[in-house]
Amino acid sequence: MAKITDVARAAGVSVATVSRVLNQPGVVAPDKRQRVLDAVRALNYTPNTLAHALRAGQVKTVALLVGDISQPFHGALAKALDREGERHGYRVLLRDLDNKEERLVKALDELTTSDTYGVVLATPDDLGMAPVRAAITRAQGRGLVIVCSSQVIENSATAAIVPRYQAISRLATHHLVTAGLKSLIFVGGSDDSPLSRERRLGFEHACAEMGVSVDPDFVLDGEFAVEPSYQSLRALFKRRLGRDFGPGSDRPRFGIIAVNMRMVIGAFQAADEFGLRVPDDVALVCCEELPLATEWRPPVTTVGIDFATLAEATFAALIAGSEAPAVTFVPHRLTVRVSSMLPGAQAILA
Amino acid sequence: MAKITDVARAAGVSVATVSRVLNQPGVVAPDKRQRVLDAVRALNYTPNTLAHALRAGQVKTVALLVGDISQPFHGALAKALDREGERHGYRVLLRDLDNKEERLVKALDELTTSDTYGVVLATPDDLGMAPVRAAITRAQGRGLVIVCSSQVIENSATAAIVPRYQAISRLATHHLVTAGLKSLIFVGGSDDSPLSRERRLGFEHACAEMGVSVDPDFVLDGEFAVEPSYQSLRALFKRRLGRDFGPGSDRPRFGIIAVNMRMVIGAFQAADEFGLRVPDDVALVCCEELPLATEWRPPVTTVGIDFATLAEATFAALIAGSEAPAVTFVPHRLTVRVSSMLPGAQAILA
DNA sequence: TTGTACGCGTTATCAT
DNA sequence: ATGATAACGCGTACAA
């Protein structure tokens, strides 16, 4: 509660001197400097952030507008951003959008440069719609720096920090084909979403490259959730299992590429219901890297990005402001775990 | 970027009138009032939050200090707090503690009344340690309102908003015993944690009340994670399954009470490995209510609190400040799902 | 009802 | 090297 004038009085100097001691050390004479520091300690003085920011005309806060913070993926992102922000002296304001477009527009319209230096957009939902783009433009017009950590927004001057979605599902598919699998199931999202389309293309391209045919029936919409993934896989198994792919007479293994961990869970449950074991009967890869993938039994092979790297690139773009590149790609990584290993290979892990 | 003086000039009035139009509607003459509102629109004026707060001496931001935001439980809490804060005009600043005591102390020491109105503490870790209590006291001395949404902090003037942990595990246990189960396994945490002790007591009290004996071997430490829960259950099954409890000759069902969803996952995996089906061979209850419990297959019976209610009580305590009651209990609820149903009863759901 | 002027706590400019 | 003071944008007491 002590202010700079109190410190000045206690130290017997002017407020200007106190300010200098704190901000331009070395300019003030050693004796006065010491007296000021003593007074600061004695009075337990802390500069008023508000007054500082008002004077400086800049706030060290970034708003994280996130689709659904109760999803571990977004939680991990928030965590990484908080850590990275700490390094740069920024704080993170959290706004949960509940995956609603109108909440995003409202949240954007409420932000000001007096609250917030910049905004991090992170939602899988399509941000290309006119109302959203308009809200982004308005916010930018108010001087806010906006960065999107999930997708490239077409026709928008918003810096994007994105994984290569297509390359990720392509690598995941490649991994399974390399392991000798010929029958592959892709559990993705609806083609309405540009991101989902990207991922499906990655799957199909990889299959084409590797000479594996894609049965349209094997491309499923799991709606990014457990139940629909389970249901669609179950339906597929009912129709085709033992006829077109394993386990039939010779029980050939087949593969599943699932986009996120919830879809992986759905896949495990469907497989389980048909007596299929992972990885003995089914090899499985997930296109996002979360702690749960490691904790799962068997541990799940993933192709994913590192959240710390994503956060780092995001802050770099925020700080660069309008100087930031339009698109920054975040590298991804294939982490092979038991879920996609040949039964014989697992022992080598130990 | 327009300021109040710009609006005043455009409307041909003084800044005081503009301020009044915005803050004390009804005081200003209708014609001037309209001119001001028009000017506000035309200039796209937004009051400067910083200057406003500086003048008002109060900030409408609360800091959420959370153990690990990548856990869905904490994510759900953050989401609910964001929503409730919105209702009261507050924003939520997120700080992830990574379950580290020193991070908590540091985060608390960095907060000021010029940044933050109050602080919500939410971590399962023990907050009773001296360094933490000291940091809390320091923060309170600086005028911050502190509320703890996870536990009662002994010897501290911090308002607590807490579930009745003991009652929750007790109700979960009661539910299983009522369903006719005599062999119960409790997957909890280490007794080092006060919260874990509470939960274990709830389990034991319920057993005592219901005349069910507690085998100390059946009280496990799952460390709040998948793998340890899986391992400890697996070890127990190896030693005792088919000897002391089902499935033996007559395959009696038995029950598992697990504290959180990660432990439930571990339990499912251990059960699966021994060919035990939920709920046919094992009935299962989880002591926290998360979306994943519903999505799981089979859906998991839970005893848990409602996050919206928790958030509501938390903000009530924040706003009440020193007038807030020392402890506010959040009601819990038993939601019976398939995981604990008798095989015959499941059909009735449909 | 309306306008003038001051203060919120800082920092930077300008003298000294 | 140091001190007095203006300015950041707003709300309100006081005067008119």
XYZ file of C-alpha atoms in Angstrom, chain B:
350
model
C -7.883 4.882 -28.712
C -10.361 7.747 -28.376
C -10.404 9.221 -24.903
C -13.062 10.894 -22.857
C -11.883 14.377 -23.859
C -12.384 13.489 -27.517
C -15.929 12.430 -26.818
C -16.552 15.578 -24.809
C -15.317 17.784 -27.613
C -17.315 15.914 -30.254
C -20.480 16.163 -28.187
C -19.865 19.758 -27.221
C -19.947 19.048 -23.502
C -17.447 18.681 -20.698
C -15.696 15.481 -19.735
C -17.665 15.412 -16.515
C -20.899 15.177 -18.473
C -19.568 12.349 -20.565
C -18.476 10.506 -17.461
C -21.879 11.017 -15.909
C -23.708 9.767 -18.950
C -21.711 6.585 -18.705
C -21.752 6.084 -14.952
C -24.802 7.827 -13.543
C -27.419 7.638 -16.259
C -30.504 9.717 -15.587
C -28.620 12.652 -14.152
C -27.852 14.210 -17.516
C -30.363 16.081 -19.649
C -31.805 13.852 -22.392
C -30.580 15.939 -25.315
C -26.996 16.165 -24.121
C -27.168 12.567 -23.093
C -28.043 11.563 -26.620
C -25.325 13.708 -28.130
C -22.791 12.067 -25.859
C -23.967 8.585 -26.729
C -23.765 9.435 -30.407
C -20.247 10.728 -30.007
C -19.281 7.574 -28.115
C -20.544 5.483 -30.997
C -19.004 7.642 -33.655
C -15.566 7.646 -32.063
C -15.820 4.030 -30.993
C -14.928 5.133 -27.516
C -14.071 2.620 -24.825
C -13.195 3.772 -21.319
C -9.603 3.099 -20.398
C -9.738 0.272 -17.893
C -6.385 1.227 -16.449
C -7.261 4.808 -15.681
C -10.623 3.708 -14.413
C -9.117 1.184 -12.030
C -6.403 3.572 -10.917
C -8.982 6.133 -10.070
C -11.383 3.669 -8.493
C -8.643 1.978 -6.523
C -10.028 -1.407 -7.417
C -9.240 -3.966 -10.070
C -11.780 -6.385 -11.459
C -9.414 -9.294 -11.900
C -9.006 -12.403 -9.827
C -6.010 -14.674 -10.068
C -6.592 -18.399 -10.274
C -3.626 -20.255 -8.833
C -4.122 -23.807 -9.893
C -2.132 -26.980 -9.306
C -2.130 -28.215 -12.874
C -4.346 -26.672 -15.522
C -3.717 -29.551 -17.939
C -5.837 -31.752 -15.682
C -9.480 -31.695 -16.774
C -10.599 -31.223 -13.192
C -8.763 -27.947 -12.941
C -9.777 -27.009 -16.447
C -13.410 -27.490 -15.565
C -12.907 -25.352 -12.483
C -11.229 -22.598 -14.501
C -14.072 -22.710 -16.974
C -16.699 -22.355 -14.275
C -14.807 -19.508 -12.624
C -14.490 -17.686 -15.921
C -18.231 -17.951 -16.426
C -19.092 -16.849 -12.939
C -16.570 -14.025 -13.089
C -18.239 -12.805 -16.249
C -21.492 -12.469 -14.330
C -19.807 -10.251 -11.761
C -17.660 -8.285 -14.176
C -14.431 -9.960 -13.137
C -11.720 -11.462 -15.279
C -9.602 -14.454 -14.479
C -5.841 -14.398 -14.557
C -4.394 -17.882 -14.808
C -1.278 -19.072 -13.010
C -0.244 -22.699 -13.258
C 1.678 -23.957 -10.240
C 2.796 -27.264 -11.689
C 2.042 -28.580 -8.207
C 5.139 -26.882 -6.884
C 5.082 -25.153 -3.535
C 7.758 -22.666 -4.544
C 5.772 -21.657 -7.600
C 2.786 -20.964 -5.402
C 4.825 -18.812 -3.049
C 6.358 -16.924 -5.934
C 3.010 -16.377 -7.640
C 1.470 -15.078 -4.439
C 4.358 -12.719 -3.764
C 4.089 -11.250 -7.233
C 0.463 -10.284 -6.886
C -0.594 -6.814 -5.809
C -3.881 -5.073 -5.250
C -2.994 -3.012 -8.281
C -3.092 -6.168 -10.456
C -5.623 -8.253 -8.744
C -8.602 -7.972 -6.520
C -8.348 -11.456 -5.125
C -6.851 -14.876 -5.424
C -8.423 -18.288 -5.821
C -6.226 -21.113 -4.614
C -7.036 -24.486 -6.125
C -4.632 -27.320 -5.680
C -4.857 -30.703 -4.015
C -1.410 -30.218 -2.512
C -1.179 -29.516 1.178
C -1.307 -25.766 1.769
C -0.657 -26.034 5.479
C 3.133 -25.774 5.225
C 4.745 -22.771 6.878
C 6.215 -21.129 3.723
C 2.839 -21.252 2.010
C 0.968 -19.926 5.003
C 3.505 -17.127 5.318
C 3.091 -16.169 1.654
C -0.663 -16.153 2.092
C -0.371 -13.921 5.122
C 1.923 -11.545 3.264
C -0.535 -11.336 0.372
C -3.414 -10.697 2.731
C -1.335 -8.011 4.399
C -1.088 -6.353 1.005
C -4.858 -6.227 0.881
C -5.560 -9.197 -1.345
C -8.647 -11.272 -0.735
C -7.716 -14.924 -0.731
C -10.074 -17.829 -1.085
C -9.195 -21.490 -1.187
C -11.380 -23.678 -3.373
C -9.937 -27.021 -2.458
C -9.184 -27.294 1.224
C -9.371 -25.697 4.621
C -6.034 -24.168 5.552
C -5.457 -24.638 9.255
C -4.342 -21.609 11.247
C -5.091 -19.268 8.416
C -7.697 -16.581 7.969
C -8.442 -17.799 4.472
C -12.008 -18.492 3.453
C -12.395 -22.040 2.189
C -14.913 -23.336 -0.326
C -14.736 -27.077 -0.068
C -16.447 -30.282 -0.955
C -17.032 -32.587 1.983
C -14.346 -35.017 0.945
C -15.089 -37.491 3.671
C -18.792 -37.474 2.962
C -18.139 -38.002 -0.729
C -16.120 -41.195 -0.374
C -18.525 -42.277 2.309
C -21.491 -41.859 0.010
C -19.664 -43.652 -2.785
C -18.944 -46.542 -0.468
C -22.458 -46.531 0.881
C -23.781 -46.754 -2.645
C -21.765 -49.880 -3.391
C -22.608 -51.596 -0.129
C -26.264 -50.858 -0.696
C -25.893 -52.559 -4.033
C -24.985 -55.692 -2.117
C -21.223 -55.668 -2.424
C -19.190 -57.007 0.473
C -15.648 -56.802 -0.889
C -14.559 -53.238 -1.469
C -11.295 -51.830 -2.723
C -10.411 -48.193 -2.107
C -7.971 -46.529 -4.480
C -6.927 -43.306 -2.807
C -3.832 -41.249 -2.153
C -1.068 -41.240 0.398
C -1.923 -40.504 4.019
C 0.606 -37.694 3.887
C -2.089 -35.564 2.354
C -4.878 -34.380 4.658
C -7.364 -34.619 1.817
C -6.431 -38.219 1.127
C -6.834 -39.036 4.779
C -10.298 -37.522 4.740
C -11.335 -39.649 1.821
C -9.960 -42.841 3.299
C -11.815 -42.125 6.534
C -15.022 -41.715 4.584
C -14.502 -45.125 3.055
C -13.743 -46.752 6.392
C -16.580 -45.075 8.242
C -19.075 -46.176 5.632
C -17.802 -49.717 5.834
C -18.052 -49.667 9.626
C -21.569 -48.231 9.512
C -22.699 -50.842 7.051
C -21.057 -53.775 8.800
C -18.544 -54.459 6.072
C -15.049 -55.361 7.160
C -12.114 -53.447 5.745
C -9.103 -55.468 4.743
C -6.074 -53.133 5.009
C -4.723 -54.755 1.846
C -7.716 -53.346 -0.002
C -6.799 -49.744 0.734
C -4.456 -48.745 -2.062
C -2.390 -45.704 -2.950
C -3.010 -44.811 -6.571
C -1.047 -41.574 -6.435
C -3.834 -39.843 -8.390
C -2.446 -41.308 -11.612
C -3.214 -44.065 -14.089
C -0.108 -46.185 -13.804
C 0.244 -46.489 -10.018
C -3.456 -47.263 -9.739
C -3.150 -49.932 -12.365
C -0.057 -51.392 -10.716
C -1.397 -51.501 -7.203
C -4.681 -53.074 -8.305
C -2.831 -55.535 -10.478
C -0.675 -56.563 -7.532
C -3.739 -56.993 -5.385
C -5.516 -59.057 -8.010
C -2.490 -61.266 -8.386
C -2.361 -62.016 -4.698
C -5.992 -62.337 -3.818
C -8.259 -62.615 -6.819
C -10.283 -65.790 -6.898
C -9.135 -66.582 -3.396
C -10.585 -63.876 -1.206
C -12.928 -62.286 -3.665
C -14.438 -62.745 -7.089
C -14.372 -64.131 -9.588
C -13.991 -67.398 -7.711
C -16.194 -70.442 -7.827
C -19.362 -68.400 -7.573
C -17.842 -65.217 -9.058
C -19.067 -62.785 -6.425
C -18.939 -59.212 -7.600
C -16.782 -56.753 -5.773
C -16.470 -52.998 -5.791
C -13.847 -50.341 -6.377
C -13.985 -46.762 -5.147
C -11.466 -44.613 -6.984
C -10.791 -41.015 -6.141
C -10.384 -39.520 -9.590
C -10.864 -40.394 -13.254
C -7.201 -41.218 -13.828
C -7.434 -43.786 -11.105
C -10.627 -45.088 -12.668
C -8.798 -45.556 -15.941
C -6.077 -47.483 -14.144
C -8.756 -49.593 -12.500
C -10.416 -50.387 -15.821
C -7.107 -51.446 -17.271
C -6.227 -53.694 -14.352
C -9.685 -55.242 -14.386
C -9.450 -55.781 -18.102
C -6.168 -57.599 -17.740
C -7.769 -60.112 -15.394
C -10.808 -60.565 -17.585
C -13.042 -58.706 -15.178
C -15.934 -56.797 -16.729
C -17.472 -53.602 -15.384
C -20.118 -53.720 -14.023
C -20.702 -57.462 -14.325
C -17.735 -58.533 -12.223
C -16.682 -55.232 -10.700
C -18.789 -52.260 -9.686
C -16.987 -48.965 -9.855
C -17.514 -45.489 -8.454
C -15.436 -42.376 -9.009
C -15.220 -39.564 -6.453
C -15.181 -36.735 -8.972
C -17.606 -35.696 -11.658
C -16.010 -34.927 -15.007
C -17.317 -35.068 -18.576
C -15.096 -38.085 -19.206
C -17.096 -40.056 -16.644
C -20.139 -39.739 -18.879
C -18.223 -40.404 -22.054
C -16.590 -43.505 -20.710
C -17.817 -46.917 -21.701
C -19.503 -47.961 -19.584
C -20.427 -44.551 -18.182
C -19.001 -44.175 -14.692
C -21.012 -43.619 -11.551
C -19.710 -40.593 -9.675
C -20.085 -38.723 -6.452
C -18.978 -35.208 -7.133
C -19.629 -31.546 -6.911
C -21.020 -29.206 -9.496
C -18.347 -26.820 -10.764
C -20.805 -24.021 -11.382
C -21.897 -24.183 -7.750
C -18.301 -24.228 -6.585
C -17.520 -21.201 -8.728
C -20.583 -19.376 -7.461
C -19.624 -19.916 -3.838
C -16.043 -18.954 -4.603
C -17.016 -15.604 -6.058
C -19.434 -14.989 -3.251
C -16.564 -15.422 -0.803
C -14.247 -13.284 -2.906
C -16.706 -10.448 -3.038
C -17.600 -10.758 0.628
C -13.905 -10.434 1.445
C -13.262 -10.519 5.163
C -16.999 -10.897 5.738
C -16.947 -14.313 4.098
C -17.582 -17.342 6.289
C -14.445 -19.297 7.171
C -15.752 -22.429 5.508
C -18.413 -22.906 2.863
C -19.313 -26.437 1.955
C -20.237 -27.306 -1.602
C -22.974 -29.893 -1.919
C -22.176 -33.110 -3.732
C -24.311 -35.474 -5.685
C -24.389 -39.168 -6.490
C -24.928 -39.781 -10.166
C -25.557 -43.448 -10.798
C -24.379 -44.665 -14.158
C -23.784 -48.079 -15.621
C -20.436 -48.767 -13.946
C -22.088 -49.556 -10.645
C -25.359 -51.032 -11.818
C -26.472 -54.571 -11.360
C -26.336 -56.258 -14.742
C -30.102 -56.547 -14.811
C -30.745 -52.910 -14.058
C -28.923 -51.462 -16.995
C -31.708 -52.089 -19.447
C -33.981 -49.842 -17.434
C -31.879 -46.834 -18.401
C -33.052 -47.030 -21.973
